[in-house]
Amino acid sequence: MRNFIVTGTDTEAGKTYVSCLIVKALRERGVNAAGFKPVACGDRQDARLLREAGPEGLTLDELNPVFLKNATCPYVAAKLENTQVDEDAIRRAYEALAATHDCVLVEGVGGWEVPIAAGRRFSDMAADFHLPILLVIGNKLGAINHALLTLDAIKARGLECLGIIFNNVKDEWDTACVTNRSMIEEFSDVPVLGELIHGQDSLDVDALMDRLG
Ligand SMILES: Nc1ncnc2c1ncn2[C@@H]1O[C@H](COP(=O)(O)OP(=O)(O)OP(=O)(O)O)[C@@H](O)[C@H]1O
Ligand SMILES: C[C@H](N)[C@H](N)CCCCCC(=O)O
Ligand SMILES: [Mg+2]
């Protein structure tokens, strides 16, 4: 099964929340899936949650090769520590995980165009991985713009967008939250592979698995 990258319309869109449900669901279907967090900023909670969802025995460092202490974009966080994001370390850790698992889910950091180094964005690193992309839309007023911009940016890099997961982070149903999905479906040709309500603790991954092949 193909590895893939999970990006989001923004930080806090629910990339980790959705990724953990996906890893769990794939593993329940017998796919030896594991989550990977190349870069964590501020804390390693994403990596801990992905480790909990995945196979036994992975260390945090195997699953999260770069951890920076400041809760900012990786480029700023690295500058504040007089260091740089070590993309070679990321690549080595990813290859090691990919060599021992059927499917590696790579969780991004913040949104698609987040700076990770001078002249480098997360999207540049994603393009170098050349993996298909799953977009998590944090459903709220403003998500349409963020989603269409992200989808256009993914396409502009010649990368495949597997599909969209609509994620209702909060238990709020204003007009925007109710109508956003129809707008995205009308203005984009990327399939919606699932929708999560607030607090949902399982995700049907059949449509995603079909897309992953
Ligand atoms: N469907 C949901 N139901 C309940 N809580 C949710 C849902 N989606 C996200 N959350 C919560 O919202 C917060 C942000 O979600 P999450 O950490 O997954 O975002 P993220 O996109 O991974 O952020 P980051 O850019 O920091 O990686 C978390 O506390 C998470 O538990
Ligand atoms: C620290 C936070 N949890 C994320 N990991 C990083 C978010 C970076 C956002 C940068 C930006 O788009 O302004
Ligand atoms: Mg996260």
PDB file of C-alpha atoms and ligand atoms in Angstrom:
ATOM      1  CA  MET A   1       0.000   0.000   0.000  1.00  0.00           C
ATOM      2  CA  ARG A   2       1.321   3.461  -0.862  1.00  0.00           C
ATOM      3  CA  ASN A   3       2.675   5.760   1.840  1.00  0.00           C
ATOM      4  CA  PHE A   4       1.087   9.178   1.947  1.00  0.00           C
ATOM      5  CA  ILE A   5       1.304  12.628   3.480  1.00  0.00           C
ATOM      6  CA  VAL A   6      -1.410  14.238   5.607  1.00  0.00           C
ATOM      7  CA  THR A   7      -1.562  18.011   5.354  1.00  0.00           C
ATOM      8  CA  GLY A   8      -4.157  20.407   6.687  1.00  0.00           C
ATOM      9  CA  THR A   9      -5.813  23.721   5.937  1.00  0.00           C
ATOM     10  CA  ASP A  10      -4.089  25.095   9.018  1.00  0.00           C
ATOM     11  CA  THR A  11      -2.479  24.152  12.271  1.00  0.00           C
ATOM     12  CA  GLU A  12      -5.084  22.630  14.612  1.00  0.00           C
ATOM     13  CA  ALA A  13      -7.164  21.461  11.617  1.00  0.00           C
ATOM     14  CA  GLY A  14      -7.048  17.943  13.028  1.00  0.00           C
ATOM     15  CA  LYS A  15      -4.183  16.315  11.095  1.00  0.00           C
ATOM     16  CA  THR A  16      -3.076  14.311  14.143  1.00  0.00           C
ATOM     17  CA  TYR A  17      -6.613  13.482  15.250  1.00  0.00           C
ATOM     18  CA  VAL A  18      -7.470  12.154  11.773  1.00  0.00           C
ATOM     19  CA  SER A  19      -4.073  10.492  11.250  1.00  0.00           C
ATOM     20  CA  CYS A  20      -4.394   8.470  14.454  1.00  0.00           C
ATOM     21  CA  LEU A  21      -7.849   7.256  13.437  1.00  0.00           C
ATOM     22  CA  ILE A  22      -6.519   6.296  10.006  1.00  0.00           C
ATOM     23  CA  VAL A  23      -3.524   4.388  11.393  1.00  0.00           C
ATOM     24  CA  LYS A  24      -5.768   2.543  13.855  1.00  0.00           C
ATOM     25  CA  ALA A  25      -8.321   1.677  11.163  1.00  0.00           C
ATOM     26  CA  LEU A  26      -5.671   0.451   8.709  1.00  0.00           C
ATOM     27  CA  ARG A  27      -4.082  -1.705  11.412  1.00  0.00           C
ATOM     28  CA  GLU A  28      -7.498  -3.159  12.291  1.00  0.00           C
ATOM     29  CA  ARG A  29      -7.727  -4.198   8.625  1.00  0.00           C
ATOM     30  CA  GLY A  30      -4.385  -5.966   8.848  1.00  0.00           C
ATOM     31  CA  VAL A  31      -2.293  -3.252   7.241  1.00  0.00           C
ATOM     32  CA  ASN A  32       0.981  -2.782   9.139  1.00  0.00           C
ATOM     33  CA  ALA A  33       0.603   1.014   9.184  1.00  0.00           C
ATOM     34  CA  ALA A  34       2.640   3.518  11.171  1.00  0.00           C
ATOM     35  CA  GLY A  35       2.475   7.260  11.655  1.00  0.00           C
ATOM     36  CA  PHE A  36       5.522   9.474  11.108  1.00  0.00           C
ATOM     37  CA  LYS A  37       5.944  13.077  12.311  1.00  0.00           C
ATOM     38  CA  PRO A  38       8.999  14.470  10.535  1.00  0.00           C
ATOM     39  CA  VAL A  39       9.074  17.743  12.431  1.00  0.00           C
ATOM     40  CA  ALA A  40       7.403  18.582  15.742  1.00  0.00           C
ATOM     41  CA  CYS A  41       7.448  22.088  17.210  1.00  0.00           C
ATOM     42  CA  GLY A  42       6.525  23.065  20.767  1.00  0.00           C
ATOM     43  CA  ASP A  43       5.898  19.572  22.108  1.00  0.00           C
ATOM     44  CA  ARG A  44       5.976  15.945  20.962  1.00  0.00           C
ATOM     45  CA  GLN A  45       2.321  15.180  21.704  1.00  0.00           C
ATOM     46  CA  ASP A  46       1.588  14.506  18.007  1.00  0.00           C
ATOM     47  CA  ALA A  47       4.374  11.939  17.953  1.00  0.00           C
ATOM     48  CA  ARG A  48       3.154  10.344  21.179  1.00  0.00           C
ATOM     49  CA  LEU A  49      -0.396  10.031  19.821  1.00  0.00           C
ATOM     50  CA  LEU A  50       0.831   8.612  16.518  1.00  0.00           C
ATOM     51  CA  ARG A  51       3.015   6.132  18.400  1.00  0.00           C
ATOM     52  CA  GLU A  52       0.035   5.085  20.533  1.00  0.00           C
ATOM     53  CA  ALA A  53      -2.052   4.500  17.387  1.00  0.00           C
ATOM     54  CA  GLY A  54       0.668   2.550  15.612  1.00  0.00           C
ATOM     55  CA  PRO A  55       2.763  -0.583  16.187  1.00  0.00           C
ATOM     56  CA  GLU A  56       4.365  -1.474  19.509  1.00  0.00           C
ATOM     57  CA  GLY A  57       8.012  -0.753  20.117  1.00  0.00           C
ATOM     58  CA  LEU A  58       8.682   2.396  18.092  1.00  0.00           C
ATOM     59  CA  THR A  59      10.710   5.048  19.901  1.00  0.00           C
ATOM     60  CA  LEU A  60       9.684   8.708  19.710  1.00  0.00           C
ATOM     61  CA  ASP A  61      12.908   9.480  17.827  1.00  0.00           C
ATOM     62  CA  GLU A  62      12.141   6.841  15.187  1.00  0.00           C
ATOM     63  CA  LEU A  63       8.748   8.356  14.598  1.00  0.00           C
ATOM     64  CA  ASN A  64       9.733  12.011  15.097  1.00  0.00           C
ATOM     65  CA  PRO A  65      13.343  12.704  14.051  1.00  0.00           C
ATOM     66  CA  VAL A  66      13.227  16.483  14.436  1.00  0.00           C
ATOM     67  CA  PHE A  67      11.817  18.095  17.589  1.00  0.00           C
ATOM     68  CA  LEU A  68      12.107  21.840  18.153  1.00  0.00           C
ATOM     69  CA  LYS A  69      11.114  23.422  21.438  1.00  0.00           C
ATOM     70  CA  ASN A  70       9.286  26.543  20.255  1.00  0.00           C
ATOM     71  CA  ALA A  71       5.663  26.347  19.175  1.00  0.00           C
ATOM     72  CA  THR A  72       6.252  28.250  15.918  1.00  0.00           C
ATOM     73  CA  CYS A  73       6.979  27.314  12.345  1.00  0.00           C
ATOM     74  CA  PRO A  74       9.996  24.988  12.139  1.00  0.00           C
ATOM     75  CA  TYR A  75      12.234  27.629  10.511  1.00  0.00           C
ATOM     76  CA  VAL A  76      11.687  30.096  13.382  1.00  0.00           C
ATOM     77  CA  ALA A  77      11.902  27.346  16.001  1.00  0.00           C
ATOM     78  CA  ALA A  78      15.207  26.171  14.539  1.00  0.00           C
ATOM     79  CA  LYS A  79      16.603  29.720  14.426  1.00  0.00           C
ATOM     80  CA  LEU A  80      15.688  30.186  18.092  1.00  0.00           C
ATOM     81  CA  GLU A  81      17.788  27.105  18.880  1.00  0.00           C
ATOM     82  CA  ASN A  82      20.624  28.117  16.556  1.00  0.00           C
ATOM     83  CA  THR A  83      20.060  24.964  14.561  1.00  0.00           C
ATOM     84  CA  GLN A  84      18.466  23.862  11.295  1.00  0.00           C
ATOM     85  CA  VAL A  85      15.857  21.279  10.384  1.00  0.00           C
ATOM     86  CA  ASP A  86      17.945  18.221   9.475  1.00  0.00           C
ATOM     87  CA  GLU A  87      16.210  16.890   6.365  1.00  0.00           C
ATOM     88  CA  ASP A  88      18.779  14.106   5.988  1.00  0.00           C
ATOM     89  CA  ALA A  89      17.783  12.806   9.426  1.00  0.00           C
ATOM     90  CA  ILE A  90      14.136  13.016   8.379  1.00  0.00           C
ATOM     91  CA  ARG A  91      14.834  11.085   5.188  1.00  0.00           C
ATOM     92  CA  ARG A  92      16.798   8.367   7.066  1.00  0.00           C
ATOM     93  CA  ALA A  93      14.066   7.936   9.681  1.00  0.00           C
ATOM     94  CA  TYR A  94      11.380   7.804   7.023  1.00  0.00           C
ATOM     95  CA  GLU A  95      13.258   5.199   4.952  1.00  0.00           C
ATOM     96  CA  ALA A  96      13.765   3.053   8.052  1.00  0.00           C
ATOM     97  CA  LEU A  97      10.059   3.161   8.889  1.00  0.00           C
ATOM     98  CA  ALA A  98       9.026   2.546   5.277  1.00  0.00           C
ATOM     99  CA  ALA A  99      11.333  -0.474   5.093  1.00  0.00           C
ATOM    100  CA  THR A 100       9.534  -2.195   7.971  1.00  0.00           C
ATOM    101  CA  HIS A 101       5.888  -1.200   7.483  1.00  0.00           C
ATOM    102  CA  ASP A 102       3.252  -1.654   4.782  1.00  0.00           C
ATOM    103  CA  CYS A 103       2.045   1.937   4.939  1.00  0.00           C
ATOM    104  CA  VAL A 104       3.626   5.045   6.474  1.00  0.00           C
ATOM    105  CA  LEU A 105       1.398   8.043   7.095  1.00  0.00           C
ATOM    106  CA  VAL A 106       3.531  11.200   7.141  1.00  0.00           C
ATOM    107  CA  GLU A 107       1.933  14.014   9.149  1.00  0.00           C
ATOM    108  CA  GLY A 108       2.861  17.534   8.090  1.00  0.00           C
ATOM    109  CA  VAL A 109       3.461  20.501  10.356  1.00  0.00           C
ATOM    110  CA  GLY A 110       0.884  23.286  10.419  1.00  0.00           C
ATOM    111  CA  GLY A 111      -0.388  23.947   6.910  1.00  0.00           C
ATOM    112  CA  TRP A 112       1.015  23.111   3.470  1.00  0.00           C
ATOM    113  CA  GLU A 113       3.326  26.122   2.942  1.00  0.00           C
ATOM    114  CA  VAL A 114       4.912  26.362   6.378  1.00  0.00           C
ATOM    115  CA  PRO A 115       8.592  27.468   6.253  1.00  0.00           C
ATOM    116  CA  ILE A 116      11.023  24.811   7.469  1.00  0.00           C
ATOM    117  CA  ALA A 117      14.331  26.466   6.500  1.00  0.00           C
ATOM    118  CA  ALA A 118      15.720  29.306   4.404  1.00  0.00           C
ATOM    119  CA  GLY A 119      14.035  28.961   1.014  1.00  0.00           C
ATOM    120  CA  ARG A 120      12.332  25.699   2.024  1.00  0.00           C
ATOM    121  CA  ARG A 121       8.697  25.086   2.868  1.00  0.00           C
ATOM    122  CA  PHE A 122       6.978  21.915   4.049  1.00  0.00           C
ATOM    123  CA  SER A 123       5.579  21.709   0.509  1.00  0.00           C
ATOM    124  CA  ASP A 124       9.137  21.530  -0.885  1.00  0.00           C
ATOM    125  CA  MET A 125       9.949  18.613   1.407  1.00  0.00           C
ATOM    126  CA  ALA A 126       6.651  16.951   0.503  1.00  0.00           C
ATOM    127  CA  ALA A 127       7.461  17.324  -3.180  1.00  0.00           C
ATOM    128  CA  ASP A 128      10.844  15.637  -2.578  1.00  0.00           C
ATOM    129  CA  PHE A 129       9.053  12.716  -0.889  1.00  0.00           C
ATOM    130  CA  HIS A 130       6.805  12.585  -3.957  1.00  0.00           C
ATOM    131  CA  LEU A 131       3.975  10.900  -2.086  1.00  0.00           C
ATOM    132  CA  PRO A 132       0.226  11.388  -2.554  1.00  0.00           C
ATOM    133  CA  ILE A 133      -1.391  13.901  -0.246  1.00  0.00           C
ATOM    134  CA  LEU A 134      -4.497  13.683   1.949  1.00  0.00           C
ATOM    135  CA  LEU A 135      -5.946  17.060   2.953  1.00  0.00           C
ATOM    136  CA  VAL A 136      -7.633  17.483   6.332  1.00  0.00           C
ATOM    137  CA  ILE A 137     -10.004  20.440   6.297  1.00  0.00           C
ATOM    138  CA  GLY A 138     -10.651  21.926   9.708  1.00  0.00           C
ATOM    139  CA  ASN A 139     -14.306  22.797   9.089  1.00  0.00           C
ATOM    140  CA  LYS A 140     -15.078  26.412  10.008  1.00  0.00           C
ATOM    141  CA  LEU A 141     -15.804  29.791   8.408  1.00  0.00           C
ATOM    142  CA  GLY A 142     -12.719  30.480   6.272  1.00  0.00           C
ATOM    143  CA  ALA A 143     -12.006  26.860   5.443  1.00  0.00           C
ATOM    144  CA  ILE A 144     -13.156  27.149   1.830  1.00  0.00           C
ATOM    145  CA  ASN A 145     -10.397  29.611   0.936  1.00  0.00           C
ATOM    146  CA  HIS A 146      -7.741  27.670   2.835  1.00  0.00           C
ATOM    147  CA  ALA A 147      -8.832  24.420   1.232  1.00  0.00           C
ATOM    148  CA  LEU A 148      -8.939  25.694  -2.372  1.00  0.00           C
ATOM    149  CA  LEU A 149      -5.583  27.466  -1.975  1.00  0.00           C
ATOM    150  CA  THR A 150      -4.021  24.277  -0.595  1.00  0.00           C
ATOM    151  CA  LEU A 151      -5.525  22.065  -3.290  1.00  0.00           C
ATOM    152  CA  ASP A 152      -4.264  24.433  -6.000  1.00  0.00           C
ATOM    153  CA  ALA A 153      -0.791  24.492  -4.428  1.00  0.00           C
ATOM    154  CA  ILE A 154      -0.625  20.677  -4.275  1.00  0.00           C
ATOM    155  CA  LYS A 155      -1.696  20.441  -7.918  1.00  0.00           C
ATOM    156  CA  ALA A 156       0.815  23.110  -8.948  1.00  0.00           C
ATOM    157  CA  ARG A 157       3.570  20.831  -7.671  1.00  0.00           C
ATOM    158  CA  GLY A 158       2.327  17.975  -9.801  1.00  0.00           C
ATOM    159  CA  LEU A 159       1.455  15.930  -6.730  1.00  0.00           C
ATOM    160  CA  GLU A 160      -1.592  13.694  -6.400  1.00  0.00           C
ATOM    161  CA  CYS A 161      -4.200  14.745  -3.880  1.00  0.00           C
ATOM    162  CA  LEU A 162      -5.778  11.485  -2.710  1.00  0.00           C
ATOM    163  CA  GLY A 163      -8.763  13.283  -1.272  1.00  0.00           C
ATOM    164  CA  ILE A 164     -10.202  15.312   1.554  1.00  0.00           C
ATOM    165  CA  ILE A 165     -11.279  14.510   5.101  1.00  0.00           C
ATOM    166  CA  PHE A 166     -13.700  17.078   6.496  1.00  0.00           C
ATOM    167  CA  ASN A 167     -13.013  17.424  10.182  1.00  0.00           C
ATOM    168  CA  ASN A 168     -15.390  19.174  12.592  1.00  0.00           C
ATOM    169  CA  VAL A 169     -12.953  20.079  15.344  1.00  0.00           C
ATOM    170  CA  LYS A 170     -15.594  21.839  17.383  1.00  0.00           C
ATOM    171  CA  ASP A 171     -19.152  20.837  18.074  1.00  0.00           C
ATOM    172  CA  GLU A 172     -20.470  23.938  16.290  1.00  0.00           C
ATOM    173  CA  TRP A 173     -22.764  23.893  13.304  1.00  0.00           C
ATOM    174  CA  ASP A 174     -23.017  27.411  11.925  1.00  0.00           C
ATOM    175  CA  THR A 175     -24.099  28.026   8.325  1.00  0.00           C
ATOM    176  CA  ALA A 176     -20.507  27.913   7.116  1.00  0.00           C
ATOM    177  CA  CYS A 177     -19.850  24.527   8.708  1.00  0.00           C
ATOM    178  CA  VAL A 178     -23.013  23.137   7.159  1.00  0.00           C
ATOM    179  CA  THR A 179     -22.391  24.512   3.649  1.00  0.00           C
ATOM    180  CA  ASN A 180     -18.591  24.320   3.316  1.00  0.00           C
ATOM    181  CA  ARG A 181     -18.539  20.751   1.992  1.00  0.00           C
ATOM    182  CA  SER A 182     -20.911  21.557  -0.908  1.00  0.00           C
ATOM    183  CA  MET A 183     -18.734  24.540  -1.852  1.00  0.00           C
ATOM    184  CA  ILE A 184     -15.553  22.475  -1.856  1.00  0.00           C
ATOM    185  CA  GLU A 185     -17.230  19.734  -3.890  1.00  0.00           C
ATOM    186  CA  GLU A 186     -18.469  22.299  -6.405  1.00  0.00           C
ATOM    187  CA  PHE A 187     -15.136  24.127  -6.743  1.00  0.00           C
ATOM    188  CA  SER A 188     -12.769  21.172  -6.576  1.00  0.00           C
ATOM    189  CA  ASP A 189     -12.504  17.801  -8.324  1.00  0.00           C
ATOM    190  CA  VAL A 190     -10.862  16.136  -5.311  1.00  0.00           C
ATOM    191  CA  PRO A 191     -13.066  13.493  -3.658  1.00  0.00           C
ATOM    192  CA  VAL A 192     -14.225  13.853  -0.061  1.00  0.00           C
ATOM    193  CA  LEU A 193     -13.173  10.516   1.476  1.00  0.00           C
ATOM    194  CA  GLY A 194     -14.764  11.077   4.837  1.00  0.00           C
ATOM    195  CA  GLU A 195     -16.191  13.479   7.371  1.00  0.00           C
ATOM    196  CA  LEU A 196     -15.671  13.443  11.132  1.00  0.00           C
ATOM    197  CA  ILE A 197     -17.932  15.060  13.689  1.00  0.00           C
ATOM    198  CA  HIS A 198     -16.565  16.404  16.953  1.00  0.00           C
ATOM    199  CA  GLY A 199     -15.558  13.561  19.259  1.00  0.00           C
ATOM    200  CA  GLN A 200     -15.871  10.836  16.626  1.00  0.00           C
ATOM    201  CA  ASP A 201     -13.555   7.977  17.562  1.00  0.00           C
ATOM    202  CA  SER A 202     -13.488   5.887  14.399  1.00  0.00           C
ATOM    203  CA  LEU A 203     -13.130   6.519  10.679  1.00  0.00           C
ATOM    204  CA  ASP A 204     -14.200   4.384   7.723  1.00  0.00           C
ATOM    205  CA  VAL A 205     -11.047   4.110   5.592  1.00  0.00           C
ATOM    206  CA  ASP A 206     -12.487   2.022   2.742  1.00  0.00           C
ATOM    207  CA  ALA A 207     -12.544   4.972   0.306  1.00  0.00           C
ATOM    208  CA  LEU A 208      -9.011   5.980   1.320  1.00  0.00           C
ATOM    209  CA  MET A 209      -7.752   2.414   0.886  1.00  0.00           C
ATOM    210  CA  ASP A 210      -9.262   2.301  -2.603  1.00  0.00           C
ATOM    211  CA  ARG A 211      -7.371   5.478  -3.478  1.00  0.00           C
ATOM    212  CA  LEU A 212      -4.123   4.167  -1.995  1.00  0.00           C
ATOM    213  CA  GLY A 213      -4.333   0.945  -4.016  1.00  0.00           C
TER     214      GLY A 213
HETATM  215  N1  LIG B   1     -13.041  15.693  15.261  1.00  0.00           N
HETATM  216  C1  LIG B   1     -12.512  16.112  16.443  1.00  0.00           C
HETATM  217  N2  LIG B   1     -13.198  15.899  17.596  1.00  0.00           N
HETATM  218  C2  LIG B   1     -12.681  16.303  18.783  1.00  0.00           C
HETATM  219  N3  LIG B   1     -11.493  16.938  18.941  1.00  0.00           N
HETATM  220  C3  LIG B   1     -10.792  17.166  17.814  1.00  0.00           C
HETATM  221  C4  LIG B   1     -11.246  16.774  16.523  1.00  0.00           C
HETATM  222  N4  LIG B   1     -10.301  17.144  15.606  1.00  0.00           N
HETATM  223  C5  LIG B   1      -9.317  17.726  16.311  1.00  0.00           C
HETATM  224  N5  LIG B   1      -9.584  17.741  17.633  1.00  0.00           N
HETATM  225  C6  LIG B   1      -8.756  18.332  18.699  1.00  0.00           C
HETATM  226  O1  LIG B   1      -8.377  19.621  18.253  1.00  0.00           O
HETATM  227  C7  LIG B   1      -7.005  19.877  18.600  1.00  0.00           C
HETATM  228  C8  LIG B   1      -6.197  20.105  17.308  1.00  0.00           C
HETATM  229  O2  LIG B   1      -6.201  18.903  16.552  1.00  0.00           O
HETATM  230  P1  LIG B   1      -4.836  18.288  16.028  1.00  0.00           P
HETATM  231  O3  LIG B   1      -3.801  18.315  17.078  1.00  0.00           O
HETATM  232  O4  LIG B   1      -5.137  16.975  15.402  1.00  0.00           O
HETATM  233  O5  LIG B   1      -4.456  19.366  14.902  1.00  0.00           O
HETATM  234  P2  LIG B   1      -3.215  19.347  13.926  1.00  0.00           P
HETATM  235  O6  LIG B   1      -3.690  19.773  12.583  1.00  0.00           O
HETATM  236  O7  LIG B   1      -2.532  18.025  14.002  1.00  0.00           O
HETATM  237  O8  LIG B   1      -2.279  20.484  14.528  1.00  0.00           O
HETATM  238  P3  LIG B   1      -0.663  20.699  14.346  1.00  0.00           P
HETATM  239  O9  LIG B   1      -0.537  21.633  13.175  1.00  0.00           O
HETATM  240  O10 LIG B   1      -0.239  21.282  15.633  1.00  0.00           O
HETATM  241  O11 LIG B   1      -0.070  19.351  14.069  1.00  0.00           O
HETATM  242  C9  LIG B   1      -6.527  18.664  19.373  1.00  0.00           C
HETATM  243  O12 LIG B   1      -6.720  18.912  20.765  1.00  0.00           O
HETATM  244  C10 LIG B   1      -7.459  17.570  18.922  1.00  0.00           C
HETATM  245  O13 LIG B   1      -7.624  16.544  19.904  1.00  0.00           O
HETATM  246  C1  LIG B   2       3.306  24.626  16.818  1.00  0.00           C
HETATM  247  C2  LIG B   2       2.091  24.101  16.105  1.00  0.00           C
HETATM  248  N1  LIG B   2       1.491  23.046  16.926  1.00  0.00           N
HETATM  249  C3  LIG B   2       2.457  23.522  14.745  1.00  0.00           C
HETATM  250  N2  LIG B   2       3.201  22.282  14.959  1.00  0.00           N
HETATM  251  C4  LIG B   2       3.268  24.444  13.879  1.00  0.00           C
HETATM  252  C5  LIG B   2       2.389  25.501  13.280  1.00  0.00           C
HETATM  253  C6  LIG B   2       3.158  26.438  12.398  1.00  0.00           C
HETATM  254  C7  LIG B   2       2.234  27.483  11.792  1.00  0.00           C
HETATM  255  C8  LIG B   2       3.014  28.526  11.022  1.00  0.00           C
HETATM  256  C9  LIG B   2       2.055  29.472  10.290  1.00  0.00           C
HETATM  257  O1  LIG B   2       1.377  29.027   9.354  1.00  0.00           O
HETATM  258  O2  LIG B   2       1.933  30.634  10.696  1.00  0.00           O
HETATM  259 MG    MG B   3      -0.633  17.490  14.558  1.00  0.00          MG
END
